[in-house]
Amino acid sequence: LGFAVICLYEVLWSFTVLNAEITSQMVIDGTTPDIDRLIVDYPDPERPWNLIFATKIWLVGFIISAHAFYLSKKPRKSIEELNPED
């Protein structure tokens, strides 16, 4: 569950930064940016992350970990429920 929460936080953070980048370029230049080229230099300026890629990766991590948490908490069927004729 912890990893799902972290992934959800990162997805929301990536969307927030992506929206801020789009809005700032529209306000400053008056043009709509190419969102596939938007990057963020955090945490390492030497290796910036593409915001679309980062959002997709964190979203996939959230979906997989949330589904794994759901499956781990789902009630299991007993042997009697699996073999009713016995």
PDB file of N, CA and C in Angstrom:
ATOM      1  N   LEU A   1       0.829  -1.196   0.000  1.00  0.00           N
ATOM      2  CA  LEU A   1       0.000   0.000   0.000  1.00  0.00           C
ATOM      3  C   LEU A   1       0.872   1.259   0.000  1.00  0.00           C
ATOM      4  N   GLY A   2       2.001   1.161   0.690  1.00  0.00           N
ATOM      5  CA  GLY A   2       2.897   2.314   0.748  1.00  0.00           C
ATOM      6  C   GLY A   2       3.401   2.726  -0.621  1.00  0.00           C
ATOM      7  N   PHE A   3       3.770   1.730  -1.436  1.00  0.00           N
ATOM      8  CA  PHE A   3       4.269   2.035  -2.775  1.00  0.00           C
ATOM      9  C   PHE A   3       3.166   2.642  -3.637  1.00  0.00           C
ATOM     10  N   ALA A   4       1.932   2.173  -3.470  1.00  0.00           N
ATOM     11  CA  ALA A   4       0.808   2.736  -4.233  1.00  0.00           C
ATOM     12  C   ALA A   4       0.592   4.205  -3.868  1.00  0.00           C
ATOM     13  N   VAL A   5       0.713   4.526  -2.590  1.00  0.00           N
ATOM     14  CA  VAL A   5       0.538   5.912  -2.149  1.00  0.00           C
ATOM     15  C   VAL A   5       1.658   6.790  -2.708  1.00  0.00           C
ATOM     16  N   ILE A   6       2.894   6.288  -2.673  1.00  0.00           N
ATOM     17  CA  ILE A   6       4.023   7.044  -3.220  1.00  0.00           C
ATOM     18  C   ILE A   6       3.835   7.269  -4.719  1.00  0.00           C
ATOM     19  N   CYS A   7       3.409   6.241  -5.430  1.00  0.00           N
ATOM     20  CA  CYS A   7       3.187   6.372  -6.875  1.00  0.00           C
ATOM     21  C   CYS A   7       2.078   7.371  -7.177  1.00  0.00           C
ATOM     22  N   LEU A   8       1.009   7.331  -6.396  1.00  0.00           N
ATOM     23  CA  LEU A   8      -0.081   8.285  -6.602  1.00  0.00           C
ATOM     24  C   LEU A   8       0.406   9.712  -6.366  1.00  0.00           C
ATOM     25  N   TYR A   9       1.209   9.909  -5.326  1.00  0.00           N
ATOM     26  CA  TYR A   9       1.781  11.230  -5.060  1.00  0.00           C
ATOM     27  C   TYR A   9       2.623  11.698  -6.248  1.00  0.00           C
ATOM     28  N   GLU A  10       3.459  10.819  -6.774  1.00  0.00           N
ATOM     29  CA  GLU A  10       4.323  11.184  -7.899  1.00  0.00           C
ATOM     30  C   GLU A  10       3.515  11.485  -9.162  1.00  0.00           C
ATOM     31  N   VAL A  11       2.426  10.752  -9.388  1.00  0.00           N
ATOM     32  CA  VAL A  11       1.563  11.038 -10.540  1.00  0.00           C
ATOM     33  C   VAL A  11       0.961  12.432 -10.398  1.00  0.00           C
ATOM     34  N   LEU A  12       0.450  12.745  -9.226  1.00  0.00           N
ATOM     35  CA  LEU A  12      -0.142  14.068  -9.004  1.00  0.00           C
ATOM     36  C   LEU A  12       0.907  15.169  -9.126  1.00  0.00           C
ATOM     37  N   TRP A  13       2.114  14.918  -8.609  1.00  0.00           N
ATOM     38  CA  TRP A  13       3.202  15.890  -8.708  1.00  0.00           C
ATOM     39  C   TRP A  13       3.581  16.110 -10.171  1.00  0.00           C
ATOM     40  N   SER A  14       3.688  15.025 -10.937  1.00  0.00           N
ATOM     41  CA  SER A  14       4.047  15.143 -12.356  1.00  0.00           C
ATOM     42  C   SER A  14       2.987  15.920 -13.130  1.00  0.00           C
ATOM     43  N   PHE A  15       1.703  15.644 -12.852  1.00  0.00           N
ATOM     44  CA  PHE A  15       0.631  16.397 -13.510  1.00  0.00           C
ATOM     45  C   PHE A  15       0.686  17.876 -13.137  1.00  0.00           C
ATOM     46  N   THR A  16       0.979  18.165 -11.880  1.00  0.00           N
ATOM     47  CA  THR A  16       1.059  19.556 -11.438  1.00  0.00           C
ATOM     48  C   THR A  16       2.192  20.289 -12.142  1.00  0.00           C
ATOM     49  N   VAL A  17       3.362  19.664 -12.196  1.00  0.00           N
ATOM     50  CA  VAL A  17       4.502  20.289 -12.872  1.00  0.00           C
ATOM     51  C   VAL A  17       4.232  20.421 -14.368  1.00  0.00           C
ATOM     52  N   LEU A  18       3.626  19.408 -14.969  1.00  0.00           N
ATOM     53  CA  LEU A  18       3.305  19.460 -16.396  1.00  0.00           C
ATOM     54  C   LEU A  18       2.351  20.618 -16.692  1.00  0.00           C
ATOM     55  N   ASN A  19       1.314  20.756 -15.886  1.00  0.00           N
ATOM     56  CA  ASN A  19       0.368  21.868 -16.072  1.00  0.00           C
ATOM     57  C   ASN A  19       1.036  23.219 -15.855  1.00  0.00           C
ATOM     58  N   ALA A  20       1.937  23.301 -14.874  1.00  0.00           N
ATOM     59  CA  ALA A  20       2.647  24.555 -14.624  1.00  0.00           C
ATOM     60  C   ALA A  20       3.550  24.920 -15.796  1.00  0.00           C
ATOM     61  N   GLU A  21       4.230  23.931 -16.366  1.00  0.00           N
ATOM     62  CA  GLU A  21       5.095  24.185 -17.524  1.00  0.00           C
ATOM     63  C   GLU A  21       4.279  24.655 -18.729  1.00  0.00           C
ATOM     64  N   ILE A  22       3.162  24.000 -18.978  1.00  0.00           N
ATOM     65  CA  ILE A  22       2.307  24.387 -20.108  1.00  0.00           C
ATOM     66  C   ILE A  22       1.769  25.801 -19.907  1.00  0.00           C
ATOM     67  N   THR A  23       1.270  26.076 -18.708  1.00  0.00           N
ATOM     68  CA  THR A  23       0.699  27.395 -18.419  1.00  0.00           C
ATOM     69  C   THR A  23       1.751  28.488 -18.503  1.00  0.00           C
ATOM     70  N   SER A  24       2.935  28.237 -17.946  1.00  0.00           N
ATOM     71  CA  SER A  24       3.970  29.274 -17.963  1.00  0.00           C
ATOM     72  C   SER A  24       4.418  29.592 -19.385  1.00  0.00           C
ATOM     73  N   GLN A  25       4.534  28.577 -20.232  1.00  0.00           N
ATOM     74  CA  GLN A  25       4.932  28.854 -21.615  1.00  0.00           C
ATOM     75  C   GLN A  25       3.829  29.588 -22.367  1.00  0.00           C
ATOM     76  N   MET A  26       2.577  29.268 -22.074  1.00  0.00           N
ATOM     77  CA  MET A  26       1.473  29.974 -22.736  1.00  0.00           C
ATOM     78  C   MET A  26       1.409  31.431 -22.286  1.00  0.00           C
ATOM     79  N   VAL A  27       1.701  31.693 -21.010  1.00  0.00           N
ATOM     80  CA  VAL A  27       1.660  33.065 -20.504  1.00  0.00           C
ATOM     81  C   VAL A  27       2.852  33.864 -21.023  1.00  0.00           C
ATOM     82  N   ILE A  28       4.048  33.257 -21.008  1.00  0.00           N
ATOM     83  CA  ILE A  28       5.260  33.985 -21.403  1.00  0.00           C
ATOM     84  C   ILE A  28       5.323  34.194 -22.917  1.00  0.00           C
ATOM     85  N   ASP A  29       5.156  33.106 -23.681  1.00  0.00           N
ATOM     86  CA  ASP A  29       5.316  33.184 -25.139  1.00  0.00           C
ATOM     87  C   ASP A  29       4.001  33.359 -25.887  1.00  0.00           C
ATOM     88  N   GLY A  30       2.917  32.976 -25.283  1.00  0.00           N
ATOM     89  CA  GLY A  30       1.637  33.012 -25.975  1.00  0.00           C
ATOM     90  C   GLY A  30       1.458  31.854 -26.935  1.00  0.00           C
ATOM     91  N   THR A  31       2.294  30.811 -26.783  1.00  0.00           N
ATOM     92  CA  THR A  31       2.210  29.642 -27.663  1.00  0.00           C
ATOM     93  C   THR A  31       1.908  28.397 -26.838  1.00  0.00           C
ATOM     94  N   THR A  32       1.353  27.419 -27.502  1.00  0.00           N
ATOM     95  CA  THR A  32       1.114  26.133 -26.854  1.00  0.00           C
ATOM     96  C   THR A  32       2.359  25.269 -27.024  1.00  0.00           C
ATOM     97  N   PRO A  33       2.944  24.784 -25.931  1.00  0.00           N
ATOM     98  CA  PRO A  33       4.184  24.015 -26.046  1.00  0.00           C
ATOM     99  C   PRO A  33       3.942  22.601 -26.558  1.00  0.00           C
ATOM    100  N   ASP A  34       4.992  21.999 -27.074  1.00  0.00           N
ATOM    101  CA  ASP A  34       4.967  20.587 -27.449  1.00  0.00           C
ATOM    102  C   ASP A  34       5.166  19.798 -26.154  1.00  0.00           C
ATOM    103  N   ILE A  35       4.107  19.182 -25.659  1.00  0.00           N
ATOM    104  CA  ILE A  35       4.185  18.548 -24.344  1.00  0.00           C
ATOM    105  C   ILE A  35       5.120  17.348 -24.326  1.00  0.00           C
ATOM    106  N   ASP A  36       5.420  16.775 -25.486  1.00  0.00           N
ATOM    107  CA  ASP A  36       6.340  15.643 -25.519  1.00  0.00           C
ATOM    108  C   ASP A  36       7.784  16.061 -25.285  1.00  0.00           C
ATOM    109  N   ARG A  37       8.062  17.339 -25.339  1.00  0.00           N
ATOM    110  CA  ARG A  37       9.428  17.826 -25.131  1.00  0.00           C
ATOM    111  C   ARG A  37       9.622  18.490 -23.765  1.00  0.00           C
ATOM    112  N   LEU A  38       8.602  18.530 -22.947  1.00  0.00           N
ATOM    113  CA  LEU A  38       8.728  19.159 -21.633  1.00  0.00           C
ATOM    114  C   LEU A  38       9.491  18.240 -20.690  1.00  0.00           C
ATOM    115  N   ILE A  39      10.483  18.813 -20.014  1.00  0.00           N
ATOM    116  CA  ILE A  39      11.311  18.033 -19.092  1.00  0.00           C
ATOM    117  C   ILE A  39      11.370  18.747 -17.753  1.00  0.00           C
ATOM    118  N   VAL A  40      11.789  18.005 -16.744  1.00  0.00           N
ATOM    119  CA  VAL A  40      12.022  18.569 -15.422  1.00  0.00           C
ATOM    120  C   VAL A  40      13.440  18.174 -15.009  1.00  0.00           C
ATOM    121  N   ASP A  41      14.189  19.153 -14.506  1.00  0.00           N
ATOM    122  CA  ASP A  41      15.587  18.924 -14.138  1.00  0.00           C
ATOM    123  C   ASP A  41      15.754  18.436 -12.708  1.00  0.00           C
ATOM    124  N   TYR A  42      14.686  18.065 -12.071  1.00  0.00           N
ATOM    125  CA  TYR A  42      14.744  17.614 -10.684  1.00  0.00           C
ATOM    126  C   TYR A  42      14.717  16.098 -10.660  1.00  0.00           C
ATOM    127  N   PRO A  43      15.461  15.394  -9.877  1.00  0.00           N
ATOM    128  CA  PRO A  43      16.430  15.807  -8.873  1.00  0.00           C
ATOM    129  C   PRO A  43      17.849  15.962  -9.410  1.00  0.00           C
ATOM    130  N   ASP A  44      18.117  15.556 -10.659  1.00  0.00           N
ATOM    131  CA  ASP A  44      19.480  15.619 -11.192  1.00  0.00           C
ATOM    132  C   ASP A  44      19.476  16.410 -12.498  1.00  0.00           C
ATOM    133  N   PRO A  45      20.065  17.595 -12.511  1.00  0.00           N
ATOM    134  CA  PRO A  45      20.066  18.406 -13.734  1.00  0.00           C
ATOM    135  C   PRO A  45      20.831  17.759 -14.894  1.00  0.00           C
ATOM    136  N   GLU A  46      21.722  16.831 -14.578  1.00  0.00           N
ATOM    137  CA  GLU A  46      22.492  16.148 -15.623  1.00  0.00           C
ATOM    138  C   GLU A  46      21.621  15.180 -16.430  1.00  0.00           C
ATOM    139  N   ARG A  47      20.569  14.658 -15.791  1.00  0.00           N
ATOM    140  CA  ARG A  47      19.674  13.689 -16.445  1.00  0.00           C
ATOM    141  C   ARG A  47      18.218  14.095 -16.227  1.00  0.00           C
ATOM    142  N   PRO A  48      17.716  15.018 -17.025  1.00  0.00           N
ATOM    143  CA  PRO A  48      16.325  15.460 -16.836  1.00  0.00           C
ATOM    144  C   PRO A  48      15.327  14.385 -17.263  1.00  0.00           C
ATOM    145  N   TRP A  49      14.162  14.406 -16.621  1.00  0.00           N
ATOM    146  CA  TRP A  49      13.087  13.462 -16.927  1.00  0.00           C
ATOM    147  C   TRP A  49      12.092  14.116 -17.866  1.00  0.00           C
ATOM    148  N   ASN A  50      11.630  13.359 -18.845  1.00  0.00           N
ATOM    149  CA  ASN A  50      10.520  13.782 -19.683  1.00  0.00           C
ATOM    150  C   ASN A  50       9.253  13.654 -18.836  1.00  0.00           C
ATOM    151  N   LEU A  51       8.460  14.708 -18.767  1.00  0.00           N
ATOM    152  CA  LEU A  51       7.296  14.706 -17.874  1.00  0.00           C
ATOM    153  C   LEU A  51       6.220  13.716 -18.297  1.00  0.00           C
ATOM    154  N   ILE A  52       6.021  13.527 -19.588  1.00  0.00           N
ATOM    155  CA  ILE A  52       5.020  12.561 -20.049  1.00  0.00           C
ATOM    156  C   ILE A  52       5.455  11.151 -19.670  1.00  0.00           C
ATOM    157  N   PHE A  53       6.732  10.834 -19.898  1.00  0.00           N
ATOM    158  CA  PHE A  53       7.266   9.518 -19.539  1.00  0.00           C
ATOM    159  C   PHE A  53       7.145   9.276 -18.036  1.00  0.00           C
ATOM    160  N   ALA A  54       7.545  10.269 -17.243  1.00  0.00           N
ATOM    161  CA  ALA A  54       7.497  10.117 -15.788  1.00  0.00           C
ATOM    162  C   ALA A  54       6.071   9.890 -15.306  1.00  0.00           C
ATOM    163  N   THR A  55       5.126  10.627 -15.854  1.00  0.00           N
ATOM    164  CA  THR A  55       3.731  10.467 -15.453  1.00  0.00           C
ATOM    165  C   THR A  55       3.219   9.077 -15.792  1.00  0.00           C
ATOM    166  N   LYS A  56       3.550   8.588 -16.986  1.00  0.00           N
ATOM    167  CA  LYS A  56       3.096   7.255 -17.388  1.00  0.00           C
ATOM    168  C   LYS A  56       3.722   6.167 -16.526  1.00  0.00           C
ATOM    169  N   ILE A  57       5.006   6.271 -16.235  1.00  0.00           N
ATOM    170  CA  ILE A  57       5.689   5.252 -15.429  1.00  0.00           C
ATOM    171  C   ILE A  57       5.109   5.210 -14.018  1.00  0.00           C
ATOM    172  N   TRP A  58       4.926   6.369 -13.394  1.00  0.00           N
ATOM    173  CA  TRP A  58       4.367   6.390 -12.043  1.00  0.00           C
ATOM    174  C   TRP A  58       2.915   5.923 -12.029  1.00  0.00           C
ATOM    175  N   LEU A  59       2.158   6.224 -13.086  1.00  0.00           N
ATOM    176  CA  LEU A  59       0.774   5.759 -13.165  1.00  0.00           C
ATOM    177  C   LEU A  59       0.721   4.235 -13.264  1.00  0.00           C
ATOM    178  N   VAL A  60       1.594   3.655 -14.068  1.00  0.00           N
ATOM    179  CA  VAL A  60       1.658   2.190 -14.177  1.00  0.00           C
ATOM    180  C   VAL A  60       2.047   1.579 -12.833  1.00  0.00           C
ATOM    181  N   GLY A  61       3.020   2.182 -12.155  1.00  0.00           N
ATOM    182  CA  GLY A  61       3.409   1.690 -10.832  1.00  0.00           C
ATOM    183  C   GLY A  61       2.264   1.748  -9.841  1.00  0.00           C
ATOM    184  N   PHE A  62       1.480   2.824  -9.888  1.00  0.00           N
ATOM    185  CA  PHE A  62       0.325   2.940  -8.998  1.00  0.00           C
ATOM    186  C   PHE A  62      -0.715   1.873  -9.304  1.00  0.00           C
ATOM    187  N   ILE A  63      -1.033   1.679 -10.579  1.00  0.00           N
ATOM    188  CA  ILE A  63      -2.058   0.696 -10.954  1.00  0.00           C
ATOM    189  C   ILE A  63      -1.635  -0.707 -10.547  1.00  0.00           C
ATOM    190  N   ILE A  64      -0.394  -1.074 -10.819  1.00  0.00           N
ATOM    191  CA  ILE A  64       0.083  -2.418 -10.485  1.00  0.00           C
ATOM    192  C   ILE A  64       0.108  -2.633  -8.978  1.00  0.00           C
ATOM    193  N   SER A  65       0.640  -1.668  -8.232  1.00  0.00           N
ATOM    194  CA  SER A  65       0.728  -1.857  -6.784  1.00  0.00           C
ATOM    195  C   SER A  65      -0.646  -1.800  -6.117  1.00  0.00           C
ATOM    196  N   ALA A  66      -1.558  -0.963  -6.604  1.00  0.00           N
ATOM    197  CA  ALA A  66      -2.909  -0.924  -6.036  1.00  0.00           C
ATOM    198  C   ALA A  66      -3.647  -2.225  -6.326  1.00  0.00           C
ATOM    199  N   HIS A  67      -3.458  -2.773  -7.516  1.00  0.00           N
ATOM    200  CA  HIS A  67      -4.095  -4.047  -7.849  1.00  0.00           C
ATOM    201  C   HIS A  67      -3.506  -5.184  -7.011  1.00  0.00           C
ATOM    202  N   ALA A  68      -2.204  -5.163  -6.805  1.00  0.00           N
ATOM    203  CA  ALA A  68      -1.574  -6.179  -5.958  1.00  0.00           C
ATOM    204  C   ALA A  68      -2.084  -6.078  -4.521  1.00  0.00           C
ATOM    205  N   PHE A  69      -2.256  -4.857  -4.022  1.00  0.00           N
ATOM    206  CA  PHE A  69      -2.804  -4.681  -2.678  1.00  0.00           C
ATOM    207  C   PHE A  69      -4.232  -5.199  -2.609  1.00  0.00           C
ATOM    208  N   TYR A  70      -5.036  -4.913  -3.635  1.00  0.00           N
ATOM    209  CA  TYR A  70      -6.414  -5.407  -3.680  1.00  0.00           C
ATOM    210  C   TYR A  70      -6.435  -6.931  -3.655  1.00  0.00           C
ATOM    211  N   LEU A  71      -5.597  -7.558  -4.472  1.00  0.00           N
ATOM    212  CA  LEU A  71      -5.574  -9.020  -4.514  1.00  0.00           C
ATOM    213  C   LEU A  71      -5.083  -9.622  -3.204  1.00  0.00           C
ATOM    214  N   SER A  72      -4.177  -8.938  -2.517  1.00  0.00           N
ATOM    215  CA  SER A  72      -3.680  -9.474  -1.254  1.00  0.00           C
ATOM    216  C   SER A  72      -4.714  -9.364  -0.136  1.00  0.00           C
ATOM    217  N   LYS A  73      -5.637  -8.430  -0.228  1.00  0.00           N
ATOM    218  CA  LYS A  73      -6.672  -8.256   0.798  1.00  0.00           C
ATOM    219  C   LYS A  73      -7.987  -8.940   0.455  1.00  0.00           C
ATOM    220  N   LYS A  74      -8.125  -9.413  -0.779  1.00  0.00           N
ATOM    221  CA  LYS A  74      -9.356 -10.064  -1.217  1.00  0.00           C
ATOM    222  C   LYS A  74      -9.525 -11.387  -0.466  1.00  0.00           C
ATOM    223  N   PRO A  75     -10.722 -11.678   0.042  1.00  0.00           N
ATOM    224  CA  PRO A  75     -10.929 -12.940   0.762  1.00  0.00           C
ATOM    225  C   PRO A  75     -10.698 -14.144  -0.154  1.00  0.00           C
ATOM    226  N   ARG A  76     -10.047 -15.147   0.410  1.00  0.00           N
ATOM    227  CA  ARG A  76      -9.758 -16.354  -0.355  1.00  0.00           C
ATOM    228  C   ARG A  76     -10.912 -17.342  -0.211  1.00  0.00           C
ATOM    229  N   LYS A  77     -11.134 -18.148  -1.237  1.00  0.00           N
ATOM    230  CA  LYS A  77     -12.169 -19.180  -1.154  1.00  0.00           C
ATOM    231  C   LYS A  77     -11.605 -20.382  -0.409  1.00  0.00           C
ATOM    232  N   SER A  78     -12.460 -21.005   0.386  1.00  0.00           N
ATOM    233  CA  SER A  78     -12.037 -22.201   1.110  1.00  0.00           C
ATOM    234  C   SER A  78     -12.142 -23.419   0.199  1.00  0.00           C
ATOM    235  N   ILE A  79     -11.607 -24.537   0.647  1.00  0.00           N
ATOM    236  CA  ILE A  79     -11.651 -25.784  -0.131  1.00  0.00           C
ATOM    237  C   ILE A  79     -13.100 -26.217  -0.338  1.00  0.00           C
ATOM    238  N   GLU A  80     -13.954 -26.023   0.659  1.00  0.00           N
ATOM    239  CA  GLU A  80     -15.360 -26.411   0.547  1.00  0.00           C
ATOM    240  C   GLU A  80     -16.077 -25.600  -0.538  1.00  0.00           C
ATOM    241  N   GLU A  81     -15.743 -24.336  -0.672  1.00  0.00           N
ATOM    242  CA  GLU A  81     -16.358 -23.511  -1.707  1.00  0.00           C
ATOM    243  C   GLU A  81     -15.858 -23.893  -3.099  1.00  0.00           C
ATOM    244  N   LEU A  82     -14.626 -24.372  -3.186  1.00  0.00           N
ATOM    245  CA  LEU A  82     -14.073 -24.769  -4.481  1.00  0.00           C
ATOM    246  C   LEU A  82     -14.597 -26.126  -4.938  1.00  0.00           C
ATOM    247  N   ASN A  83     -14.863 -27.047  -3.994  1.00  0.00           N
ATOM    248  CA  ASN A  83     -15.362 -28.395  -4.301  1.00  0.00           C
ATOM    249  C   ASN A  83     -16.699 -28.615  -3.594  1.00  0.00           C
ATOM    250  N   PRO A  84     -17.814 -28.100  -4.130  1.00  0.00           N
ATOM    251  CA  PRO A  84     -19.100 -28.202  -3.425  1.00  0.00           C
ATOM    252  C   PRO A  84     -19.684 -29.614  -3.419  1.00  0.00           C
ATOM    253  N   GLU A  85     -19.264 -30.512  -4.319  1.00  0.00           N
ATOM    254  CA  GLU A  85     -19.882 -31.838  -4.379  1.00  0.00           C
ATOM    255  C   GLU A  85     -19.354 -32.792  -3.309  1.00  0.00           C
ATOM    256  N   ASP A  86     -18.296 -32.457  -2.621  1.00  0.00           N
ATOM    257  CA  ASP A  86     -17.744 -33.366  -1.593  1.00  0.00           C
ATOM    258  C   ASP A  86     -18.505 -33.317  -0.300  1.00  0.00           C
TER     259      ASP A  86
END
